[in-house]
mmCIF file of C-alpha atoms in Angstrom:
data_model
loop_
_atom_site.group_PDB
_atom_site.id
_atom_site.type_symbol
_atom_site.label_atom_id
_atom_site.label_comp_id
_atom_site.label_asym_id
_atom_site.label_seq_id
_atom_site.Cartn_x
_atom_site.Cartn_y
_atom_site.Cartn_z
ATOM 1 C CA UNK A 1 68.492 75.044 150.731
ATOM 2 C CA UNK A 2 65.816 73.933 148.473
ATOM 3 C CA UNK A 3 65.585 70.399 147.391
ATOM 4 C CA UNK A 4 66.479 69.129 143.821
ATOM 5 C CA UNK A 5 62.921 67.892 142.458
ATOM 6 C CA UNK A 6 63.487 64.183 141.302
ATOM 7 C CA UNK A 7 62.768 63.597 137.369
ATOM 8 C CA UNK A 8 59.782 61.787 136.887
ATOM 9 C CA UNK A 9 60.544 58.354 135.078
ATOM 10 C CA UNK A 10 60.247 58.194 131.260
ATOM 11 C CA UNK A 11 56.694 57.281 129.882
ATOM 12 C CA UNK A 12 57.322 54.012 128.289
ATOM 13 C CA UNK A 13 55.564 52.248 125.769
ATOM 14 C CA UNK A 14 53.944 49.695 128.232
ATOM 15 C CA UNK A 15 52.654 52.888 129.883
ATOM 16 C CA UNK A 16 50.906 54.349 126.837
ATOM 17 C CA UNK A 17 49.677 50.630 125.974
ATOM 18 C CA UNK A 18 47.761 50.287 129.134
ATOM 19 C CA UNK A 19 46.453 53.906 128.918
ATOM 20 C CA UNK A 20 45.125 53.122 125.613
ATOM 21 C CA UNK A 21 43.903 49.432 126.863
ATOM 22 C CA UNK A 22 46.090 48.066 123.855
ATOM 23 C CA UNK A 23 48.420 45.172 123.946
ATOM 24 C CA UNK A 24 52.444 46.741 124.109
ATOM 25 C CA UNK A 25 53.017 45.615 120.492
ATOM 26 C CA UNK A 26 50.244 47.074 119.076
ATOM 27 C CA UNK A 27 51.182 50.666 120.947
ATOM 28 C CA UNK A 28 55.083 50.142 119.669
ATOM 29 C CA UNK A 29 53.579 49.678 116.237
ATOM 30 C CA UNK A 30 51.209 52.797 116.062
ATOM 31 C CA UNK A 31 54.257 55.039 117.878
ATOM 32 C CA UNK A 32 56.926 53.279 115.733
ATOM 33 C CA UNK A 33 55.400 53.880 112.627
ATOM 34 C CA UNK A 34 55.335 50.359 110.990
ATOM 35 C CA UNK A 35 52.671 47.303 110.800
ATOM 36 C CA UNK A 36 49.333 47.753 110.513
ATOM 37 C CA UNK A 37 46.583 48.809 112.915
ATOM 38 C CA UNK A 38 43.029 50.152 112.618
ATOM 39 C CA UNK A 39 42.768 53.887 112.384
ATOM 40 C CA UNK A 40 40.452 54.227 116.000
ATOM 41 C CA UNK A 41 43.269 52.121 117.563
ATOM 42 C CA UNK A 42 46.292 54.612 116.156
ATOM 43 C CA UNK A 43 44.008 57.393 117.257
ATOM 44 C CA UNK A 44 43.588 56.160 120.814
ATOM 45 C CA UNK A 45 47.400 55.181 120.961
ATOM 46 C CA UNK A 46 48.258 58.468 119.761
ATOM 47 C CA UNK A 47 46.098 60.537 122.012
ATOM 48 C CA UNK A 48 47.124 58.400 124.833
ATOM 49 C CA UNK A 49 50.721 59.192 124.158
ATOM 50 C CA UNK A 50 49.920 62.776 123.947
ATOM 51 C CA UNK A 51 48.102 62.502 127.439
ATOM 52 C CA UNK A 52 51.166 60.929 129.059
ATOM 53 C CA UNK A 53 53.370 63.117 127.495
ATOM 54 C CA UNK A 54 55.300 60.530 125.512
ATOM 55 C CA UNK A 55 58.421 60.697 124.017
ATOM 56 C CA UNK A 56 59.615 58.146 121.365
ATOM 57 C CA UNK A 57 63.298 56.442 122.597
ATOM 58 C CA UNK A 58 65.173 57.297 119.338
ATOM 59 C CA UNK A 59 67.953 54.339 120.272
ATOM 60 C CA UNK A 60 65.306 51.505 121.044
ATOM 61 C CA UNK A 61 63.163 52.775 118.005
ATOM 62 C CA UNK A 62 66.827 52.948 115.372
ATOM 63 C CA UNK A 63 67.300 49.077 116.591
ATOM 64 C CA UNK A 64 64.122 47.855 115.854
ATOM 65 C CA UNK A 65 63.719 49.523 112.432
ATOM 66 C CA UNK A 66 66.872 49.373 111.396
ATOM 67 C CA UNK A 67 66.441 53.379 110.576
ATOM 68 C CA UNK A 68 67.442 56.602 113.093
ATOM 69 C CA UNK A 69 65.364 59.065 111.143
ATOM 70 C CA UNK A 70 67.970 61.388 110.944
ATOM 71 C CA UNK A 71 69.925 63.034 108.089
ATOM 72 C CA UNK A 72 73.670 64.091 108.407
ATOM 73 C CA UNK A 73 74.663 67.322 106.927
ATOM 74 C CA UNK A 74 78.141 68.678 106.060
ATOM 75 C CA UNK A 75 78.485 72.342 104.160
ATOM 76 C CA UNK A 76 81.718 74.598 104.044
ATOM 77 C CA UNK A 77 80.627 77.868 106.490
ATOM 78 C CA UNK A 78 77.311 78.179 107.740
ATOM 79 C CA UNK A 79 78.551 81.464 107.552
ATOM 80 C CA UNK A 80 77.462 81.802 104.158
ATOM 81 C CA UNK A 81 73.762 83.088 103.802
ATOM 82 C CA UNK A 82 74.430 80.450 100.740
ATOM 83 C CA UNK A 83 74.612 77.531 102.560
ATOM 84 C CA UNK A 84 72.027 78.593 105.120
ATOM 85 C CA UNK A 85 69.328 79.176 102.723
ATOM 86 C CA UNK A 86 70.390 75.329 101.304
ATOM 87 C CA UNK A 87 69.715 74.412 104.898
ATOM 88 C CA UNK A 88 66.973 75.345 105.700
ATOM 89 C CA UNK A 89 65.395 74.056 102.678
ATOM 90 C CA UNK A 90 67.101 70.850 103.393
ATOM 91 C CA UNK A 91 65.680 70.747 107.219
ATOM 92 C CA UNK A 92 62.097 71.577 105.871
ATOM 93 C CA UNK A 93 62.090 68.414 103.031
ATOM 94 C CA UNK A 94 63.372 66.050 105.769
ATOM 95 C CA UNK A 95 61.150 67.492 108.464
ATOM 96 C CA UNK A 96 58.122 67.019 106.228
ATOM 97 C CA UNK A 97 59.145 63.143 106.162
ATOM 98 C CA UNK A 98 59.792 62.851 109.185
ATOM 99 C CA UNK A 99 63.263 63.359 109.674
ATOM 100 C CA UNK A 100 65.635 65.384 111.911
ATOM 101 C CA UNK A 101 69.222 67.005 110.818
ATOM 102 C CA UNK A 102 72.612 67.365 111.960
ATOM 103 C CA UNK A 103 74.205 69.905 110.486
ATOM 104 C CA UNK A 104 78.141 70.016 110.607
ATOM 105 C CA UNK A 105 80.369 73.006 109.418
ATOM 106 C CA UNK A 106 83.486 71.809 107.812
ATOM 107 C CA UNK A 107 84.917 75.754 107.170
ATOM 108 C CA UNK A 108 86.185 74.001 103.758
ATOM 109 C CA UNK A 109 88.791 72.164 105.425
ATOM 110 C CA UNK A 110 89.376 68.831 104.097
ATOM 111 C CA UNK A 111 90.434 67.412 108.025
ATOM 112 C CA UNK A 112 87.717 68.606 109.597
ATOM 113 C CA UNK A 113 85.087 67.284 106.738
ATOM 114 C CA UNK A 114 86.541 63.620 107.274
ATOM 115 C CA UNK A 115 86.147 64.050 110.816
ATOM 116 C CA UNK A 116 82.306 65.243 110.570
ATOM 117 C CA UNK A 117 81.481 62.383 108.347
ATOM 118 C CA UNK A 118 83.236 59.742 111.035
ATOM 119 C CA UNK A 119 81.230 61.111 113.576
ATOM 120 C CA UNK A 120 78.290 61.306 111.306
ATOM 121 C CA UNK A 121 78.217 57.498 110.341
ATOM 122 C CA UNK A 122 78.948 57.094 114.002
ATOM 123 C CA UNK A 123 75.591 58.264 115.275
ATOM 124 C CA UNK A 124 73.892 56.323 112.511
ATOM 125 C CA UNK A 125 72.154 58.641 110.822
ATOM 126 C CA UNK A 126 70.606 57.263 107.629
ATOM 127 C CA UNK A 127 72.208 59.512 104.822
ATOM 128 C CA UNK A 128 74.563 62.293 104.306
ATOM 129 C CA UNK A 129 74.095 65.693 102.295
ATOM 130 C CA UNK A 130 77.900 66.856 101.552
ATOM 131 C CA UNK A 131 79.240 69.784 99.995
ATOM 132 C CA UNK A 132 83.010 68.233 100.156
ATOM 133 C CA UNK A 133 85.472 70.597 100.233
ATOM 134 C CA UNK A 134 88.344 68.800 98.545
ATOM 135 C CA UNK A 135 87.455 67.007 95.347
ATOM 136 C CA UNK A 136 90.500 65.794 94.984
ATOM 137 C CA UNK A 137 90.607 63.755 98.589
ATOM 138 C CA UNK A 138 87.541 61.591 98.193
ATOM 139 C CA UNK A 139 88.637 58.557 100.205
ATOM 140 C CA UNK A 140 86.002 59.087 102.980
ATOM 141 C CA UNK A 141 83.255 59.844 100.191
ATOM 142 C CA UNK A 142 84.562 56.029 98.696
ATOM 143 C CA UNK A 143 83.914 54.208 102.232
ATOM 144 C CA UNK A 144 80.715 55.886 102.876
ATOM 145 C CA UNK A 145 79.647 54.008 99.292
ATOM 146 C CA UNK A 146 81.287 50.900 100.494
ATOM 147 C CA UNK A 147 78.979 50.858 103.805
ATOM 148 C CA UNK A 148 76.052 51.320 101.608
ATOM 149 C CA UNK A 149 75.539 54.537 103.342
ATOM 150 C CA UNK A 150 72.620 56.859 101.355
ATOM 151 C CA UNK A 151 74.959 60.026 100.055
ATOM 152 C CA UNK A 152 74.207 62.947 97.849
ATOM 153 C CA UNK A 153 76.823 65.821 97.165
ATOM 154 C CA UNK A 154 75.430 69.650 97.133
ATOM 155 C CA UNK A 155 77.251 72.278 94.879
ATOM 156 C CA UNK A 156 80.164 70.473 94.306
ATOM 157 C CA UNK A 157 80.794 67.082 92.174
ATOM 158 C CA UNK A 158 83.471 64.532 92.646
ATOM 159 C CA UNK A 159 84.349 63.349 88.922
ATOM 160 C CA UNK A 160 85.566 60.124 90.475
ATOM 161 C CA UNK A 161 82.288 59.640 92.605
ATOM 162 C CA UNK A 162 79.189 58.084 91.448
ATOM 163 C CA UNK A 163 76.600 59.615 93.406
ATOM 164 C CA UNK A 164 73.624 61.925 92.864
ATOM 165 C CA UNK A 165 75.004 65.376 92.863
ATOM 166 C CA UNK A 166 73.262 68.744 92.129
ATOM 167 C CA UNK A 167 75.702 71.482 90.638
ATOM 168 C CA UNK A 168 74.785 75.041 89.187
ATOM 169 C CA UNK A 169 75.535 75.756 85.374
ATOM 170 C CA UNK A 170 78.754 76.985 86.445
ATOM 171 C CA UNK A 171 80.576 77.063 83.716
ATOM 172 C CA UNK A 172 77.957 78.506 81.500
ATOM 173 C CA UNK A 173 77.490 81.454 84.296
ATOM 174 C CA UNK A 174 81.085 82.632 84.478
ATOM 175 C CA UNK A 175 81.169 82.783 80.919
ATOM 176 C CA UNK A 176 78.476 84.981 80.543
ATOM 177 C CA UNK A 177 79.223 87.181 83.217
ATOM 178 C CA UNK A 178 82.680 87.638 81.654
ATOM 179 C CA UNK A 179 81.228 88.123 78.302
ATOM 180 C CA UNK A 180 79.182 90.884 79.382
ATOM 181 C CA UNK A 181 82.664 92.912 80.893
ATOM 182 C CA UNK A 182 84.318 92.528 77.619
ATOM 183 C CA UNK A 183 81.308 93.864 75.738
ATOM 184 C CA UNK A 184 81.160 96.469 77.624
ATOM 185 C CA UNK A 185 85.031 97.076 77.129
ATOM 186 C CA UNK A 186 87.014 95.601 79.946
ATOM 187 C CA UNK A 187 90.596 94.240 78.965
ATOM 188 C CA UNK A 188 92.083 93.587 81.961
ATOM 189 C CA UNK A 189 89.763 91.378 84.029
ATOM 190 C CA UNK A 190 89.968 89.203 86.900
ATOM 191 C CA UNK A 191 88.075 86.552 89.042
ATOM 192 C CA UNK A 192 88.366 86.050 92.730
ATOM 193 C CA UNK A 193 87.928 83.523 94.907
ATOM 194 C CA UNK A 194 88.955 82.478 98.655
ATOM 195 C CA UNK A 195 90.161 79.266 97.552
ATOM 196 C CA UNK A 196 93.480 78.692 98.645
ATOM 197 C CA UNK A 197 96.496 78.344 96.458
ATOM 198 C CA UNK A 198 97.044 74.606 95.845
ATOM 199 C CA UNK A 199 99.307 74.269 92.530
ATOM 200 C CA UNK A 200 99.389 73.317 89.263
ATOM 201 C CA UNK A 201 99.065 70.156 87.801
ATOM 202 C CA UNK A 202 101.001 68.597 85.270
ATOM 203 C CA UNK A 203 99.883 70.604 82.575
ATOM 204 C CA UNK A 204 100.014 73.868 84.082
ATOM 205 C CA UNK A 205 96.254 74.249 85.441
ATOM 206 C CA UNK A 206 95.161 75.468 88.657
ATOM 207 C CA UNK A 207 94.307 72.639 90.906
ATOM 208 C CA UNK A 208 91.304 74.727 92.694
ATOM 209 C CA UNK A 209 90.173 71.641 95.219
ATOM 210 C CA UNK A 210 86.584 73.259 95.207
ATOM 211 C CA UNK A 211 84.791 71.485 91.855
ATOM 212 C CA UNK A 212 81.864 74.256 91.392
ATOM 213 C CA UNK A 213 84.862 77.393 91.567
ATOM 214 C CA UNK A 214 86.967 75.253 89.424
ATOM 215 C CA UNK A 215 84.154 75.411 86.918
ATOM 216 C CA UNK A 216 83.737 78.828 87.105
ATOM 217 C CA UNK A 217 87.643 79.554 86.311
ATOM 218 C CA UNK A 218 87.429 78.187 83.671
ATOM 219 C CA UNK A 219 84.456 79.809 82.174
ATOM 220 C CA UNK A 220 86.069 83.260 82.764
ATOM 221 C CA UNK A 221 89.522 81.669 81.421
ATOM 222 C CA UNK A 222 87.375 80.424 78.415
ATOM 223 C CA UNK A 223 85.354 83.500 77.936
ATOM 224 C CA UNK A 224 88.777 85.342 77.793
ATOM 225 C CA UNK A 225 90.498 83.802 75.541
ATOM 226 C CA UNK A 226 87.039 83.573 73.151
ATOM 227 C CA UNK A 227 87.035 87.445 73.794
ATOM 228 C CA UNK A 228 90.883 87.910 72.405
ATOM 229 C CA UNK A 229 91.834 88.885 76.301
ATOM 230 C CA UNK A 230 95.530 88.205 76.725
ATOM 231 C CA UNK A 231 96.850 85.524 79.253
ATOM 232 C CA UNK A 232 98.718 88.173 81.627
ATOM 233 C CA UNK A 233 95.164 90.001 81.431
ATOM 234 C CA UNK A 234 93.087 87.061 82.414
ATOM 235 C CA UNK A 235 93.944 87.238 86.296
ATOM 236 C CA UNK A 236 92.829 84.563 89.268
ATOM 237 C CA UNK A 237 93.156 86.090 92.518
ATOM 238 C CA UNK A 238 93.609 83.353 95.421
ATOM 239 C CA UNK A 239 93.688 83.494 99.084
ATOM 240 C CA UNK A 240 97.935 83.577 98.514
ATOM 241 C CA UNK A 241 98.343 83.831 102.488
ATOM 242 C CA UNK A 242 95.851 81.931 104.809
ATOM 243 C CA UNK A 243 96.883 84.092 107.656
ATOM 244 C CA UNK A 244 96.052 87.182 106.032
ATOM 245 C CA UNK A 245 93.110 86.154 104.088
ATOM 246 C CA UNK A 246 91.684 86.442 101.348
ATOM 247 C CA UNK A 247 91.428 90.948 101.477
ATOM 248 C CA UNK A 248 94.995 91.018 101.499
ATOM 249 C CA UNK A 249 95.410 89.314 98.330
ATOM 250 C CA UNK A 250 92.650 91.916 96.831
ATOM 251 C CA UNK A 251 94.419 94.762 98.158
ATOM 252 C CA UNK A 252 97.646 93.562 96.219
ATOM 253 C CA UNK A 253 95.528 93.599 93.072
ATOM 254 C CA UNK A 254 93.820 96.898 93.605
ATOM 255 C CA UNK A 255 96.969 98.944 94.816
ATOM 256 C CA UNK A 256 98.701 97.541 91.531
ATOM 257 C CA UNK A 257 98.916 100.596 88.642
ATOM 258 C CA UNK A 258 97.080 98.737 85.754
ATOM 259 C CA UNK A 259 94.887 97.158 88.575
ATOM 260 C CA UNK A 260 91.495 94.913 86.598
ATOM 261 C CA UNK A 261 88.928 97.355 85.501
ATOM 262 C CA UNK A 262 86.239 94.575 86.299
ATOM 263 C CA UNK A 263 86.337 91.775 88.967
ATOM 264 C CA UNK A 264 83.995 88.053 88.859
ATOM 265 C CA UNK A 265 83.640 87.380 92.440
ATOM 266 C CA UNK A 266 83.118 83.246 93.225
ATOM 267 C CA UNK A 267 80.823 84.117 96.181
ATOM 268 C CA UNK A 268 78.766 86.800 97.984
ATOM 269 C CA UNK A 269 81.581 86.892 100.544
ATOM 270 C CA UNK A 270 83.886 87.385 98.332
ATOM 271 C CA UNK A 271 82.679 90.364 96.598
ATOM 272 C CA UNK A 272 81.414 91.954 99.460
ATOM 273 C CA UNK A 273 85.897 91.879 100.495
ATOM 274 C CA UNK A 274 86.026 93.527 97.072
ATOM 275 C CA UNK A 275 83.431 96.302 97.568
ATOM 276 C CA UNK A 276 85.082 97.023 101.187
ATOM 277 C CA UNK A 277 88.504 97.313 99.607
ATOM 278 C CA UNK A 278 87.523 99.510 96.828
ATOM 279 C CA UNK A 279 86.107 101.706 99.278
ATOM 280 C CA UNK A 280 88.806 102.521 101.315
ATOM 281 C CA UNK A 281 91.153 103.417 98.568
ATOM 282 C CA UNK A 282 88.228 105.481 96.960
ATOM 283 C CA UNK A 283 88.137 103.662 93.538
ATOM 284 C CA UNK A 284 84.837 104.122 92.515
ATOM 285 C CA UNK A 285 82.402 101.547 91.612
ATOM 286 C CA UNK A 286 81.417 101.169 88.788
ATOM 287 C CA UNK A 287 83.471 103.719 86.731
ATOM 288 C CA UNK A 288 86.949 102.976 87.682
ATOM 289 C CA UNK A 289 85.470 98.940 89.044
ATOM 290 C CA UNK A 290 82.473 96.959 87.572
ATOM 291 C CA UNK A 291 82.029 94.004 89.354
ATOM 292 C CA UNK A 292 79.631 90.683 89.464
ATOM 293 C CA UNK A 293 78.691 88.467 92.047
ATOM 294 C CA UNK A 294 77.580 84.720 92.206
ATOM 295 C CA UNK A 295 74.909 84.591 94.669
ATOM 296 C CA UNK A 296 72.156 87.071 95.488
ATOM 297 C CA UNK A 297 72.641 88.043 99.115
ATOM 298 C CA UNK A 298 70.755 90.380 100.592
ATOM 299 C CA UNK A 299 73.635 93.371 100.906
ATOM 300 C CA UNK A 300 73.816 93.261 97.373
ATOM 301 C CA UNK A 301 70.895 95.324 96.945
ATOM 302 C CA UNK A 302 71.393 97.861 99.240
ATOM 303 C CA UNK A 303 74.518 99.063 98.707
ATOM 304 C CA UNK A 304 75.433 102.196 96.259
ATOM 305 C CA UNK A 305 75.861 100.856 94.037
ATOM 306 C CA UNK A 306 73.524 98.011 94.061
ATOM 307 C CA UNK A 307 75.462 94.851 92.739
ATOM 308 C CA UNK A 308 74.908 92.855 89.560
ATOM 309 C CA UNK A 309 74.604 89.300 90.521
ATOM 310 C CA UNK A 310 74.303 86.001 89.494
ATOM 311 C CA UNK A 311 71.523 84.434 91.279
ATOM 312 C CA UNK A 312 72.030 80.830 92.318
ATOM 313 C CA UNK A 313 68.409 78.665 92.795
ATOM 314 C CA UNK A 314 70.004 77.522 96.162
ATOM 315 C CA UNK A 315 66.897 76.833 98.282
ATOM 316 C CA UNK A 316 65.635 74.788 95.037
ATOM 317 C CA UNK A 317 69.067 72.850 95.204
ATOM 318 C CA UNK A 318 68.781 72.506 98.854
ATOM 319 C CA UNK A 319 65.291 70.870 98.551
ATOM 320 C CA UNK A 320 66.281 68.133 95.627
ATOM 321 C CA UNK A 321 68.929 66.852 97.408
ATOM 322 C CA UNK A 322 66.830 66.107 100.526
ATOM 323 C CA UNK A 323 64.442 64.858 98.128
ATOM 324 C CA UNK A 324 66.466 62.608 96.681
ATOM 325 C CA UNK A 325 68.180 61.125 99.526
ATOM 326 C CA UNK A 326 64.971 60.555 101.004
ATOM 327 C CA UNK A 327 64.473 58.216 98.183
ATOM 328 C CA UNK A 328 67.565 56.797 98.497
ATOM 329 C CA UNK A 329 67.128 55.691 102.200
ATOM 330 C CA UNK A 330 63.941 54.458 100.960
ATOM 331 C CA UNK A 331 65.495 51.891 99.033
ATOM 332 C CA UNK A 332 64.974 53.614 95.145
ATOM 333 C CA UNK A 333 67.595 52.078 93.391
ATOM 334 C CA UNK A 334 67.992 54.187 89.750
ATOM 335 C CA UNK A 335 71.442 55.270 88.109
ATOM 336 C CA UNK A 336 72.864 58.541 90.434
ATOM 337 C CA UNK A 337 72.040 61.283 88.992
ATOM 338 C CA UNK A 338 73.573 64.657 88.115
ATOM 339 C CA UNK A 339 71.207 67.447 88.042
ATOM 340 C CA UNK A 340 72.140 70.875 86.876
ATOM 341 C CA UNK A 341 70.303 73.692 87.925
ATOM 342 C CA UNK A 342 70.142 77.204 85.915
ATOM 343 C CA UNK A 343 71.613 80.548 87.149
ATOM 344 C CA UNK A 344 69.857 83.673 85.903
ATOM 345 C CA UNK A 345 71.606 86.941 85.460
ATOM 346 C CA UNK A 346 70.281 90.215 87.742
ATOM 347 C CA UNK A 347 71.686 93.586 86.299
ATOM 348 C CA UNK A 348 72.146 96.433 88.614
ATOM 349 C CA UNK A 349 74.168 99.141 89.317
ATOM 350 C CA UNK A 350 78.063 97.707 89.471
ATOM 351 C CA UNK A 351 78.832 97.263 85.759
ATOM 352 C CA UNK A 352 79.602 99.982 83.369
ATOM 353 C CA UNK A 353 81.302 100.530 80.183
ATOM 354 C CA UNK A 354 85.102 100.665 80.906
ATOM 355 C CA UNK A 355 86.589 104.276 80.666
#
């Protein structure tokens, strides 16, 4: 039997000072990142730490600067080529300064979110990119402020937060896209979404917990009513039975006799449910079904037909919050912010003028 080969002991800092022939402080300073030393001494320490094969201890280095260099990051389904391409955009901004990422998947369950962020805060990490599922159960978004913890919120807003947030002309988007049905002759519309069903409140609205599909209800509700399309017309299609999902609800819709003529789909997932149901019950697309997508995914432009879309700047989303929680850590101190980002329109193949 062959032996186990022993680890060889960490490098340590002492090690890489007397390599370099530098006091330890002076090392710890050039591989910590902080005081002030002459550029031939960093170089020496540096290529000294290189030789030895040096590897910073994260721990020692979080306790003496008060900083772990590490970003926490909580999105709904990682699933989602949306929130990956927000990712990775993230990881490059904080990799450029010098940060690392966790990234935690909360599958847009309210439970599991809290518990990410606990464990989050828990490791230390310096600041938090959330996307919070629930905008309506905010408590663990309210202690994160009170422990001064850096925090900026992607996609989604919480009214009742004040924190930098970046959100999508939602709204604005839905409207148009609705718009654009009814000039082309759609009466009986809907918009779908794998939210599930959570009520009404007190004066009859949806309470959709997700803030950024809650706007875009109500710009198709808005753009309906503006366009003289009846309430019992104006359908929102919810994930109705969580062990089902979200296709049985569409099947419902689509096996009804005056089924929509046009479908708004919240997400690329969502519409890609809606082009596989259509299929199998051989409505045709777009004659008999026009639909529209938020989110450019990639499927959406090979399929026949191609689908119109409403393309998100996600990766440019992605990128300001990491900027701008960077800043935060860093101790800027201005008013949060709300920045809205544009969607732009691509027309393809999956609308045409109702029958």
């Amino acid at each position: 039997m062959d032996k186990k080969k022993l680890q060889s002991p960490a490098v340590t800092v002492a090690d890489v000072a007397r390599h370099a022939h530098v006091s330890k402080s002076t090392a710890a300073r050039v591989l910590g990142g902080y005081g002030v030393t002459s550029e031939k001494v960093r170089e020496r320490v540096q290529a000294s730490a290189k030789s030895l094969k040096y590897r910073a201890n994260e721990l020692a280095r979080s306790m003496t600067t008060g900083k772990s260099k590490t970003i926490g990051v909580v999105v709904g389904d990682i699933e989602n080529s949306f929130f990956g391409i927000a990712v990775r955009s993230i990881t490059d901004v904080a990799n450029a300064s010098g940060f690392n990422v966790i990234l935690t998947n909360s599958d847009e369950n309210f439970d599991v979110e809290r518990e990410a962020v606990n464990v989050l805060v828990g490791k230390q990490v310096d600041g938090l990119i959330i996307a919070p599922a629930n905008r309506y159960q905010t408590a663990h978004l309210e202690n994160l402020k009170s422990l001064n913890c850096a925090m900026v919120l992607f996609d989604r807003e919480v009214p009742s937060l004040e924190v930098d947030t970046v959100v999508s002309d939602d709204f604005e988007s839905a409207s148009k896209a609705t718009e654009q049905f009814i000039e082309a002759g759609h009466r009986r519309l809907a918009f779908v979404t794998e939210t599930l069903e959570s009520g009404m409140d007190e004066n009859g609205e949806l309470l959709i917990p997700t803030s950024s599909v809650g706007r875009r209800i109500s710009g198709f509700l808005s753009a309906c009513r503006a366009g003289g399309i009846p309430q019992e017309d104006s359908i929102i299609v919810l994930n109705a039975d969580p062990d089902r999902g979200l296709s049985a609800s569409i099947s419902k819709v689509l096996d009804q006799a005056d089924r929509p003529t046009a479908m708004l789909a919240s997400d690329s997932h969502v519409a890609l449910k809606i082009f596989k149901q259509a299929k199998r019950r051989d409505i045709d697309m777009p004659s008999d079904l026009s639909l529209i997508a938020f989110h450019n995914a990639d499927w959406t432009e090979v399929t026949n037909p191609t689908i119109t879309v409403i393309d998100q700047p996600v990766a440019e989303m992605g990128r300001w919050c990491a900027e701008q929680l960077i800043k935060r850590i860093e101790g800027v101190t201005e008013p949060p912010l709300r920045h809205v980002m544009k969607m732009q329109m691509i027309d393809r193949q999956s609308v045409e003028t109702a029958k």
